[in-house]
Coordinates of C-alpha atoms in Angstrom, one line a residue:
M1 CA 14.4 171.8 -38.1
Q2 CA 15.2 171.3 -34.4
N3 CA 18.8 171.0 -33.2
Q4 CA 19.7 167.3 -33.1
S5 CA 21.7 165.5 -30.5
L6 CA 24.3 163.6 -32.4
N7 CA 25.9 160.6 -30.6
P8 CA 28.9 159.2 -32.5
S9 CA 28.8 155.4 -32.1
G10 CA 31.6 153.3 -30.9
P11 CA 34.6 151.9 -32.8
E12 CA 32.7 148.8 -33.7
N13 CA 30.4 151.0 -35.8
E14 CA 33.4 152.6 -37.7
H15 CA 32.5 156.1 -36.7
I16 CA 29.0 156.0 -38.2
V17 CA 27.1 158.9 -36.6
E18 CA 23.6 158.4 -35.3
N19 CA 21.1 161.2 -35.9
K20 CA 17.7 159.6 -35.0
E21 CA 15.7 162.7 -35.9
L22 CA 17.0 162.9 -39.5
S23 CA 14.2 161.7 -41.8
I24 CA 14.9 159.1 -44.5
W25 CA 14.0 161.6 -47.2
E26 CA 16.6 164.1 -45.9
A27 CA 19.2 161.3 -45.8
L28 CA 18.4 160.3 -49.3
I29 CA 18.5 163.8 -50.8
P30 CA 22.3 163.8 -51.4
V31 CA 22.1 160.3 -52.9
F32 CA 19.4 161.2 -55.4
I33 CA 21.2 164.4 -56.4
L34 CA 24.5 162.6 -56.6
V35 CA 23.2 159.9 -58.9
G36 CA 21.4 162.4 -61.1
M37 CA 24.6 164.5 -61.4
L38 CA 26.7 161.5 -62.2
A39 CA 24.3 160.2 -64.8
Y40 CA 24.3 163.6 -66.6
N41 CA 28.1 164.0 -66.2
V42 CA 28.7 160.6 -67.8
F43 CA 26.2 161.5 -70.6
V44 CA 28.2 164.7 -71.3
F45 CA 31.8 163.4 -70.9
G46 CA 31.4 159.8 -71.8
D47 CA 34.6 157.7 -71.1
D48 CA 36.4 160.9 -70.1
A49 CA 34.2 161.3 -67.0
L50 CA 36.7 159.3 -65.0
S51 CA 39.4 161.8 -65.8
G52 CA 38.3 164.1 -63.0
S53 CA 34.7 165.3 -63.5
N54 CA 33.2 162.3 -61.7
Q55 CA 35.5 162.9 -58.8
F56 CA 34.4 166.6 -58.6
I57 CA 30.7 165.5 -58.8
L58 CA 31.4 163.3 -55.7
L59 CA 32.7 166.5 -54.0
L60 CA 29.5 168.3 -55.0
G61 CA 27.5 165.5 -53.6
G62 CA 29.4 166.0 -50.4
A63 CA 28.5 169.6 -50.5
V64 CA 24.8 168.8 -50.8
A65 CA 25.1 166.5 -47.8
A66 CA 26.8 169.2 -45.9
I67 CA 23.9 171.6 -46.6
V68 CA 21.5 169.0 -45.3
G69 CA 23.8 168.7 -42.2
F70 CA 23.9 172.5 -41.7
F71 CA 20.1 172.5 -41.9
N72 CA 20.0 170.0 -39.1
K73 CA 22.5 172.0 -37.0
V74 CA 25.4 169.6 -37.6
S75 CA 28.7 171.4 -37.2
Y76 CA 31.4 171.7 -39.9
E77 CA 33.9 170.2 -37.4
Q78 CA 31.8 167.1 -36.9
M79 CA 31.6 166.5 -40.7
M80 CA 35.3 167.1 -41.3
A81 CA 36.2 164.8 -38.4
E82 CA 34.3 162.0 -40.1
V83 CA 36.0 162.8 -43.4
A84 CA 39.4 162.5 -41.7
E85 CA 38.4 159.1 -40.2
N86 CA 37.3 157.8 -43.6
L87 CA 40.5 158.9 -45.3
K88 CA 42.5 157.3 -42.5
S89 CA 40.7 154.0 -43.0
T90 CA 41.6 153.8 -46.7
S91 CA 45.3 154.6 -46.3
G92 CA 46.3 151.0 -46.6
A93 CA 44.3 150.5 -49.8
L94 CA 45.8 153.6 -51.3
L95 CA 49.4 152.3 -50.6
I96 CA 48.5 149.0 -52.1
L97 CA 47.2 150.7 -55.2
L98 CA 50.5 152.5 -55.7
M99 CA 52.4 149.3 -55.2
V100 CA 50.1 147.5 -57.7
G101 CA 51.1 150.2 -60.3
A102 CA 54.7 149.6 -59.5
L103 CA 54.4 145.9 -59.9
S104 CA 52.6 146.1 -63.2
G105 CA 55.5 148.2 -64.6
T106 CA 58.3 145.8 -63.7
W107 CA 56.3 142.8 -64.7
L108 CA 55.9 144.3 -68.2
V109 CA 59.6 145.2 -68.8
S110 CA 60.8 141.9 -67.3
G111 CA 58.7 140.0 -69.8
I112 CA 56.5 138.3 -67.2
I113 CA 53.2 139.6 -68.6
P114 CA 54.3 139.0 -72.3
S115 CA 55.3 135.5 -71.4
M116 CA 51.9 134.8 -69.9
I117 CA 50.4 136.1 -73.2
Y118 CA 52.8 134.1 -75.3
Y119 CA 52.0 130.8 -73.7
G120 CA 48.3 131.6 -73.4
L121 CA 47.9 132.2 -77.1
Q122 CA 49.2 128.7 -77.9
V123 CA 46.1 127.2 -76.2
L124 CA 44.1 128.1 -79.3
N125 CA 42.3 125.2 -81.1
P126 CA 39.5 125.7 -83.6
T127 CA 37.3 123.0 -82.1
I128 CA 37.4 124.6 -78.6
F129 CA 37.9 128.1 -79.8
L130 CA 35.2 129.8 -77.6
A131 CA 36.4 128.1 -74.5
A132 CA 40.0 129.0 -75.4
C133 CA 39.0 132.6 -75.7
V134 CA 37.7 132.5 -72.2
I135 CA 40.9 130.9 -70.9
I136 CA 43.3 133.2 -72.8
C137 CA 41.4 136.4 -71.9
S138 CA 41.2 135.2 -68.3
V139 CA 45.0 134.7 -68.1
I140 CA 45.8 138.0 -69.8
S141 CA 43.3 140.0 -67.7
V142 CA 44.6 138.4 -64.5
A143 CA 48.1 139.4 -65.5
T144 CA 47.3 142.9 -66.5
G145 CA 44.3 143.6 -64.2
S146 CA 42.4 145.3 -67.0
S147 CA 39.4 144.0 -69.0
W148 CA 39.7 147.1 -71.2
T149 CA 43.3 146.4 -72.3
T150 CA 42.4 142.7 -72.9
S151 CA 39.5 143.6 -75.1
A152 CA 41.4 146.2 -77.0
T153 CA 44.3 144.0 -77.8
V154 CA 43.9 140.2 -77.8
G155 CA 40.2 140.6 -77.9
I156 CA 40.4 142.3 -81.3
A157 CA 42.7 139.5 -82.6
L158 CA 40.3 136.8 -81.3
I159 CA 37.3 138.6 -82.9
G160 CA 39.2 138.5 -86.3
I161 CA 40.1 134.8 -85.8
G162 CA 36.5 133.9 -84.8
N163 CA 35.1 135.7 -87.8
T164 CA 37.5 133.8 -90.1
L165 CA 36.4 130.5 -88.5
G166 CA 32.7 131.4 -89.2
I167 CA 31.8 131.8 -85.5
P168 CA 29.1 134.4 -84.8
L169 CA 30.6 137.6 -83.5
G170 CA 28.3 137.8 -80.6
M171 CA 29.5 134.4 -79.3
T172 CA 33.2 135.3 -79.7
A173 CA 32.6 138.7 -78.0
G174 CA 30.7 137.0 -75.1
A175 CA 33.6 134.6 -74.6
I176 CA 36.2 137.3 -74.7
L177 CA 34.3 139.5 -72.1
S178 CA 33.5 136.5 -69.9
G179 CA 37.3 135.8 -69.6
A180 CA 38.3 139.4 -69.5
Y181 CA 35.9 140.2 -66.6
F182 CA 36.9 137.0 -64.7
G183 CA 40.5 138.3 -64.7
D184 CA 39.5 141.9 -64.0
K185 CA 37.5 140.7 -61.0
M186 CA 40.2 138.3 -59.6
S187 CA 43.4 140.2 -60.3
P188 CA 45.1 142.1 -57.5
L189 CA 46.2 144.5 -60.3
S190 CA 42.6 145.5 -61.0
D191 CA 41.2 148.9 -59.9
T192 CA 37.9 147.4 -59.1
T193 CA 39.4 144.5 -57.1
N194 CA 41.1 147.1 -55.0
L195 CA 38.2 149.4 -54.9
A196 CA 35.5 146.9 -53.6
P197 CA 37.3 146.0 -50.3
A198 CA 38.3 149.6 -49.8
M199 CA 34.6 150.6 -49.9
A200 CA 33.4 147.6 -47.8
G201 CA 36.2 148.0 -45.2
G202 CA 37.9 144.7 -46.0
E203 CA 41.3 143.6 -47.1
L204 CA 42.5 143.0 -50.7
F205 CA 43.7 139.4 -50.6
T206 CA 41.0 138.2 -48.2
H207 CA 38.5 139.7 -50.6
I208 CA 40.1 137.8 -53.6
K209 CA 40.1 134.5 -51.7
Y210 CA 36.4 135.0 -50.7
M211 CA 35.4 135.7 -54.3
F212 CA 36.6 132.2 -55.3
Y213 CA 33.6 130.7 -53.8
T214 CA 31.1 132.2 -56.2
T215 CA 33.5 133.0 -59.1
I216 CA 34.8 129.4 -59.7
P217 CA 31.4 127.9 -60.1
T218 CA 30.4 130.8 -62.4
I219 CA 33.4 130.5 -64.7
S220 CA 33.1 126.7 -64.7
V221 CA 29.5 126.9 -65.9
T222 CA 30.6 129.5 -68.5
L223 CA 33.4 127.2 -69.8
I224 CA 31.0 124.2 -70.0
V225 CA 28.5 126.2 -72.0
F226 CA 31.1 127.5 -74.4
I227 CA 32.6 124.0 -74.9
I228 CA 29.2 122.7 -75.8
L229 CA 28.6 125.6 -78.2
G230 CA 32.0 125.0 -79.7
F231 CA 31.3 121.3 -80.5
N232 CA 28.0 122.3 -82.1
I233 CA 29.4 125.0 -84.5
D234 CA 30.9 124.2 -87.8
T235 CA 34.2 126.0 -88.2
T236 CA 36.3 126.7 -91.2
G237 CA 39.9 127.8 -91.7
T238 CA 42.7 127.8 -89.2
A239 CA 43.6 129.9 -86.2
D240 CA 46.8 131.7 -87.2
T241 CA 48.4 133.4 -84.3
Q242 CA 52.0 132.9 -85.4
S243 CA 52.5 136.5 -86.4
I244 CA 51.6 137.6 -82.9
L245 CA 53.7 135.0 -81.3
N246 CA 56.7 135.9 -83.5
S247 CA 56.3 139.6 -82.6
I248 CA 56.3 138.8 -78.9
D249 CA 59.3 136.4 -79.3
D250 CA 61.2 139.0 -81.3
T251 CA 60.6 141.7 -78.7
F252 CA 61.1 139.8 -75.5
N253 CA 63.3 137.0 -74.2
I254 CA 60.4 134.5 -73.5
T255 CA 61.3 131.9 -70.9
G256 CA 59.6 129.8 -68.3
W257 CA 62.1 131.1 -65.7
L258 CA 60.1 134.4 -65.6
F259 CA 57.2 132.6 -63.9
I260 CA 59.4 132.3 -60.7
V261 CA 58.4 135.8 -59.8
P262 CA 54.5 135.4 -59.8
L263 CA 55.0 132.0 -58.1
V264 CA 57.0 133.7 -55.3
V265 CA 54.2 136.3 -54.9
I266 CA 51.6 133.6 -54.8
A267 CA 53.6 131.7 -52.2
L268 CA 53.8 134.8 -50.0
I269 CA 50.1 135.4 -50.3
L270 CA 49.4 131.8 -49.4
K271 CA 51.7 132.2 -46.4
K272 CA 49.6 135.2 -45.4
A273 CA 52.4 137.8 -45.8
P274 CA 51.2 141.4 -45.6
P275 CA 49.9 142.4 -49.1
L276 CA 52.3 145.4 -49.3
L277 CA 55.2 143.1 -48.6
A278 CA 54.1 140.6 -51.2
L279 CA 53.6 143.3 -53.8
L280 CA 57.0 144.9 -52.9
V281 CA 58.8 141.7 -53.3
G282 CA 57.1 141.0 -56.6
T283 CA 58.0 144.5 -57.8
L284 CA 61.7 144.2 -56.8
L285 CA 62.0 140.7 -58.3
G286 CA 60.4 141.9 -61.5
G287 CA 63.0 144.7 -61.7
V288 CA 65.9 142.2 -61.1
F289 CA 64.5 139.8 -63.7
A290 CA 64.1 142.7 -66.2
I291 CA 67.8 143.4 -65.9
L292 CA 68.7 139.7 -66.2
F293 CA 66.4 138.7 -69.0
Q294 CA 65.4 141.9 -70.9
P295 CA 68.5 144.1 -70.8
E296 CA 67.7 145.6 -74.2
I297 CA 64.2 146.6 -73.1
V298 CA 65.7 148.3 -70.0
M299 CA 68.2 150.2 -72.2
N300 CA 65.5 151.2 -74.7
I301 CA 63.4 152.7 -71.9
T302 CA 66.2 155.2 -71.1
G303 CA 67.7 155.5 -74.5
A304 CA 71.1 154.3 -73.2
A305 CA 73.7 152.8 -75.5
S306 CA 74.7 150.2 -72.9
L307 CA 73.4 148.7 -69.7
T308 CA 75.1 150.4 -66.8
F309 CA 74.1 150.7 -63.2
E310 CA 72.8 154.1 -63.9
S311 CA 70.8 153.2 -67.0
A312 CA 69.4 150.1 -65.3
Y313 CA 68.4 152.1 -62.2
K314 CA 66.7 154.7 -64.3
G315 CA 64.9 152.2 -66.5
I316 CA 63.5 150.2 -63.6
L317 CA 62.5 153.3 -61.7
N318 CA 60.7 154.7 -64.8
A319 CA 58.8 151.4 -65.2
I320 CA 57.8 151.5 -61.5
T321 CA 56.7 155.1 -61.4
V322 CA 55.6 156.5 -64.8
K323 CA 54.1 155.3 -68.2
T324 CA 56.3 152.8 -70.1
A325 CA 55.6 151.5 -73.5
I326 CA 57.3 148.6 -75.3
A327 CA 57.3 149.0 -79.1
T328 CA 56.7 145.8 -81.2
E329 CA 56.4 145.1 -84.9
N330 CA 52.7 144.2 -84.3
A331 CA 50.5 147.3 -83.9
A332 CA 47.8 145.2 -82.1
L333 CA 50.2 144.6 -79.2
S334 CA 51.2 148.3 -78.7
D335 CA 48.4 149.1 -76.2
L336 CA 48.9 145.8 -74.3
F337 CA 52.6 146.3 -73.8
A338 CA 52.2 149.6 -72.0
S339 CA 52.1 150.3 -68.3
K340 CA 51.4 153.5 -66.4
G341 CA 53.2 152.6 -63.2
M342 CA 52.3 154.2 -59.9
A343 CA 51.2 157.3 -61.7
G344 CA 48.5 155.3 -63.5
M345 CA 46.9 154.5 -60.2
L346 CA 46.4 158.2 -59.2
G347 CA 43.0 158.4 -60.9
T348 CA 41.6 155.6 -58.8
I349 CA 43.2 157.0 -55.7
W350 CA 41.7 160.4 -56.6
L351 CA 38.3 158.7 -56.9
I352 CA 38.6 156.9 -53.6
I353 CA 39.6 160.2 -51.8
C354 CA 36.6 162.1 -53.2
A355 CA 34.3 159.1 -52.4
M356 CA 35.6 159.2 -48.8
V357 CA 34.8 162.9 -48.6
F358 CA 31.2 162.2 -49.7
G359 CA 30.9 159.2 -47.4
G360 CA 32.5 161.1 -44.5
I361 CA 30.1 164.0 -44.7
M362 CA 27.2 161.5 -45.0
D363 CA 28.6 159.8 -41.9
G364 CA 28.9 163.1 -40.1
I365 CA 25.3 164.2 -40.6
G366 CA 24.0 160.8 -39.6
A367 CA 22.6 160.0 -43.1
L368 CA 24.4 156.7 -43.5
A369 CA 23.1 155.4 -40.2
R370 CA 19.6 156.5 -41.1
I371 CA 19.7 154.8 -44.5
S372 CA 21.2 151.7 -42.9
R373 CA 18.3 151.5 -40.4
S374 CA 15.8 151.8 -43.3
L375 CA 17.6 149.1 -45.3
L376 CA 17.7 146.8 -42.3
S377 CA 14.0 147.3 -41.7
L378 CA 13.4 146.2 -45.3
A379 CA 16.0 143.5 -45.3
Q380 CA 14.6 141.2 -42.7
S381 CA 16.8 138.3 -43.8
T382 CA 20.4 137.9 -45.0
F383 CA 19.2 137.1 -48.5
S384 CA 17.1 140.2 -48.8
L385 CA 20.2 142.3 -47.8
F386 CA 22.3 140.6 -50.5
A387 CA 19.5 141.1 -53.0
S388 CA 19.2 144.8 -52.1
T389 CA 23.0 145.2 -52.7
V390 CA 22.8 143.5 -56.1
A391 CA 19.8 145.6 -57.2
S392 CA 21.6 148.8 -56.1
C393 CA 24.7 148.0 -58.0
I394 CA 22.9 147.1 -61.2
A395 CA 20.7 150.2 -60.8
L396 CA 23.7 152.4 -60.5
N397 CA 25.3 150.8 -63.6
V398 CA 22.1 151.7 -65.4
T399 CA 21.6 155.2 -64.0
A400 CA 25.1 156.5 -63.2
S401 CA 26.5 154.6 -66.2
D402 CA 29.8 154.0 -64.5
Q403 CA 31.3 150.8 -63.1
Y404 CA 33.3 152.5 -60.4
L405 CA 30.4 154.4 -58.9
A406 CA 28.4 151.2 -58.9
L407 CA 31.0 150.0 -56.4
V408 CA 31.6 153.2 -54.5
V409 CA 28.1 154.3 -53.6
P410 CA 26.5 151.0 -52.6
G411 CA 29.8 150.0 -50.9
K412 CA 29.7 153.0 -48.6
M413 CA 26.0 152.9 -48.1
F414 CA 25.7 149.2 -47.3
A415 CA 28.8 148.8 -45.1
K416 CA 26.9 149.7 -41.9
A417 CA 23.9 147.5 -42.7
Y418 CA 26.1 144.4 -43.2
K419 CA 27.9 145.1 -39.9
D420 CA 24.6 145.5 -38.1
K421 CA 23.6 142.1 -39.5
G422 CA 26.8 140.6 -38.1
L423 CA 28.2 140.0 -41.6
A424 CA 31.9 140.3 -42.4
P425 CA 33.0 142.9 -45.0
E426 CA 34.0 140.2 -47.4
N427 CA 30.3 139.5 -48.0
L428 CA 29.7 143.0 -49.2
S429 CA 32.9 143.4 -51.2
R430 CA 32.2 140.1 -53.0
T431 CA 28.6 141.1 -53.8
L432 CA 29.8 144.4 -55.1
E433 CA 32.1 142.7 -57.6
D434 CA 29.6 140.0 -58.4
S435 CA 27.0 142.6 -59.4
G436 CA 28.7 146.0 -59.9
T437 CA 31.9 145.1 -61.7
V438 CA 30.7 142.5 -64.1
T439 CA 27.3 143.8 -65.2
S440 CA 28.6 147.2 -66.3
V441 CA 29.4 145.7 -69.7
L442 CA 25.8 144.6 -70.2
I443 CA 24.5 148.2 -70.3
P444 CA 24.8 149.8 -73.7
W445 CA 25.1 153.4 -72.4
N446 CA 27.4 152.5 -69.5
T447 CA 31.0 153.5 -70.1
C448 CA 32.0 149.8 -70.1
G449 CA 29.3 148.7 -72.4
A450 CA 29.9 151.5 -74.9
Y451 CA 33.7 150.9 -74.8
H452 CA 33.7 147.2 -75.4
S453 CA 31.0 147.3 -78.0
S454 CA 33.0 149.9 -79.9
V455 CA 36.4 148.2 -79.6
L456 CA 35.1 144.7 -80.6
G457 CA 32.7 146.1 -83.2
V458 CA 29.9 144.0 -81.7
P459 CA 26.6 145.6 -80.4
V460 CA 25.8 144.9 -76.8
V461 CA 22.5 143.3 -77.8
D462 CA 24.5 140.8 -79.9
Y463 CA 26.8 139.6 -77.1
L464 CA 24.5 140.2 -74.2
V465 CA 23.3 136.5 -74.0
F466 CA 26.8 135.1 -74.6
A467 CA 28.5 137.2 -71.9
I468 CA 27.6 134.3 -69.6
F469 CA 30.0 135.0 -66.8
N470 CA 28.8 138.6 -66.5
W471 CA 25.0 138.0 -66.1
L472 CA 25.5 134.7 -64.2
S473 CA 27.7 136.2 -61.5
P474 CA 24.9 138.2 -59.6
I475 CA 22.6 135.2 -59.9
M476 CA 25.3 133.0 -58.4
T477 CA 25.9 135.3 -55.4
L478 CA 22.2 135.3 -54.7
I479 CA 22.1 131.5 -54.9
F480 CA 24.9 131.4 -52.3
A481 CA 23.1 133.9 -50.1
G482 CA 19.7 132.1 -50.4
L483 CA 21.3 128.8 -49.5
N484 CA 23.4 130.3 -46.8
I485 CA 26.6 129.0 -48.3
K486 CA 30.0 130.5 -47.4
I487 CA 28.6 133.5 -45.6
K488 CA 31.1 134.9 -43.1
R489 CA 29.8 136.4 -39.8
L490 CA 31.5 138.7 -37.4
V491 CA 32.3 137.1 -34.0
K492 CA 34.1 139.4 -31.5
G493 CA 36.1 141.1 -34.2
E494 CA 36.8 137.8 -36.1
T495 CA 34.9 135.9 -38.7
K496 CA 33.5 132.5 -39.1
E497 CA 31.7 130.8 -42.0
T498 CA 28.2 129.5 -41.6
A499 CA 27.4 125.9 -42.4
T500 CA 25.7 125.0 -45.6
V501 CA 22.0 124.9 -45.2

């Protein structure tokens, strides 16, 4: 190949390097190889692929991209400069992830999350059981930020109750997963909710606010369908959750005063306080409330005989930084009442860093710009760009079999295309979640599909139709794109929403 003249674009293009002589096939070589390696890696490691092997595969993908770059006479310094810029751009997201881990720890030991679960379980009613499953799992998943934890704890309990009531397991599983993924998608504690804006170049709480536009109609339709199903199913027996409620009540001091903390955080967010500040305040208040309302829990964490300043300090810092587990008499609650603190976020941070290395090298050799130009030539309209994003996310869930990679790869690849179309990053991050996050559970060989199917004891094919929120979300985002509803556009560094057509 001939030596190419590389012209780094301006700041408005986020350091995407132009290399007009690079062919589309050369630009796609690292992508095809990366997807193939990820698919095989997940096949070999299964759920353990996220423990580090997928991260290394991303680095190998970066190495393939570097080889393509060297073949096109792109310097090592150029590629590393773009990697550095990519890592710099995600520094805020990485700090937020650490603070999210800290907050989840203090909200557990303070009893905030257990109180949400305690009051949420009391919503159960046999007649509206399926809709109640959606609501309960939504609340718990928002509180914990984890669909996996919700499914493995309360989800198992709800499956047992539904079976007792004579409700088909597929329906119950679909309701559980609809609620669990609503919470996973909307919670600031969720890995994917942090990952999507990080990949798109957006901001966490702006991303969450923008998701409401498509998510509220989707969850509303889901609830309506399950209410209708509930009134047309004959149920028998009673929903006995008293043992779970008693176990929570025996372990924690359950009180409505604990809701002051999440209300303060919500108020700060609504007042547009910086996310790190809101999360820090929530973390510190959680620690204070833990000492005030759950002194025995704090003592048990450290093994102290009495609550002193030293034991309180050590207990709260342990909850913030490392894994903390609260023992209860009910074994089903053991996994739910466990937090990994800041240390638990390191795997996602590791994934982001490795993804930024791959993306940075792709930037440096001009591959992203080349792919973006090809996408833009195919996507003549805003709708076709959204449709291409949805298709890419679902394709990666099928081929790479991993939810995170279904956000990382399309997110990095499509960011330039959206900016060139004058679309704000929230459009991309929302579409990533509407298609990448929620559809992973619908693929039997995807890590999410395999996990939830195994935990709930219900084959994917049985709950596929009833996981309404999951398959309706990408359809809803395409409806909004097709009708040009709530599509933010870039205007001199700011954004505005288009009128409804």
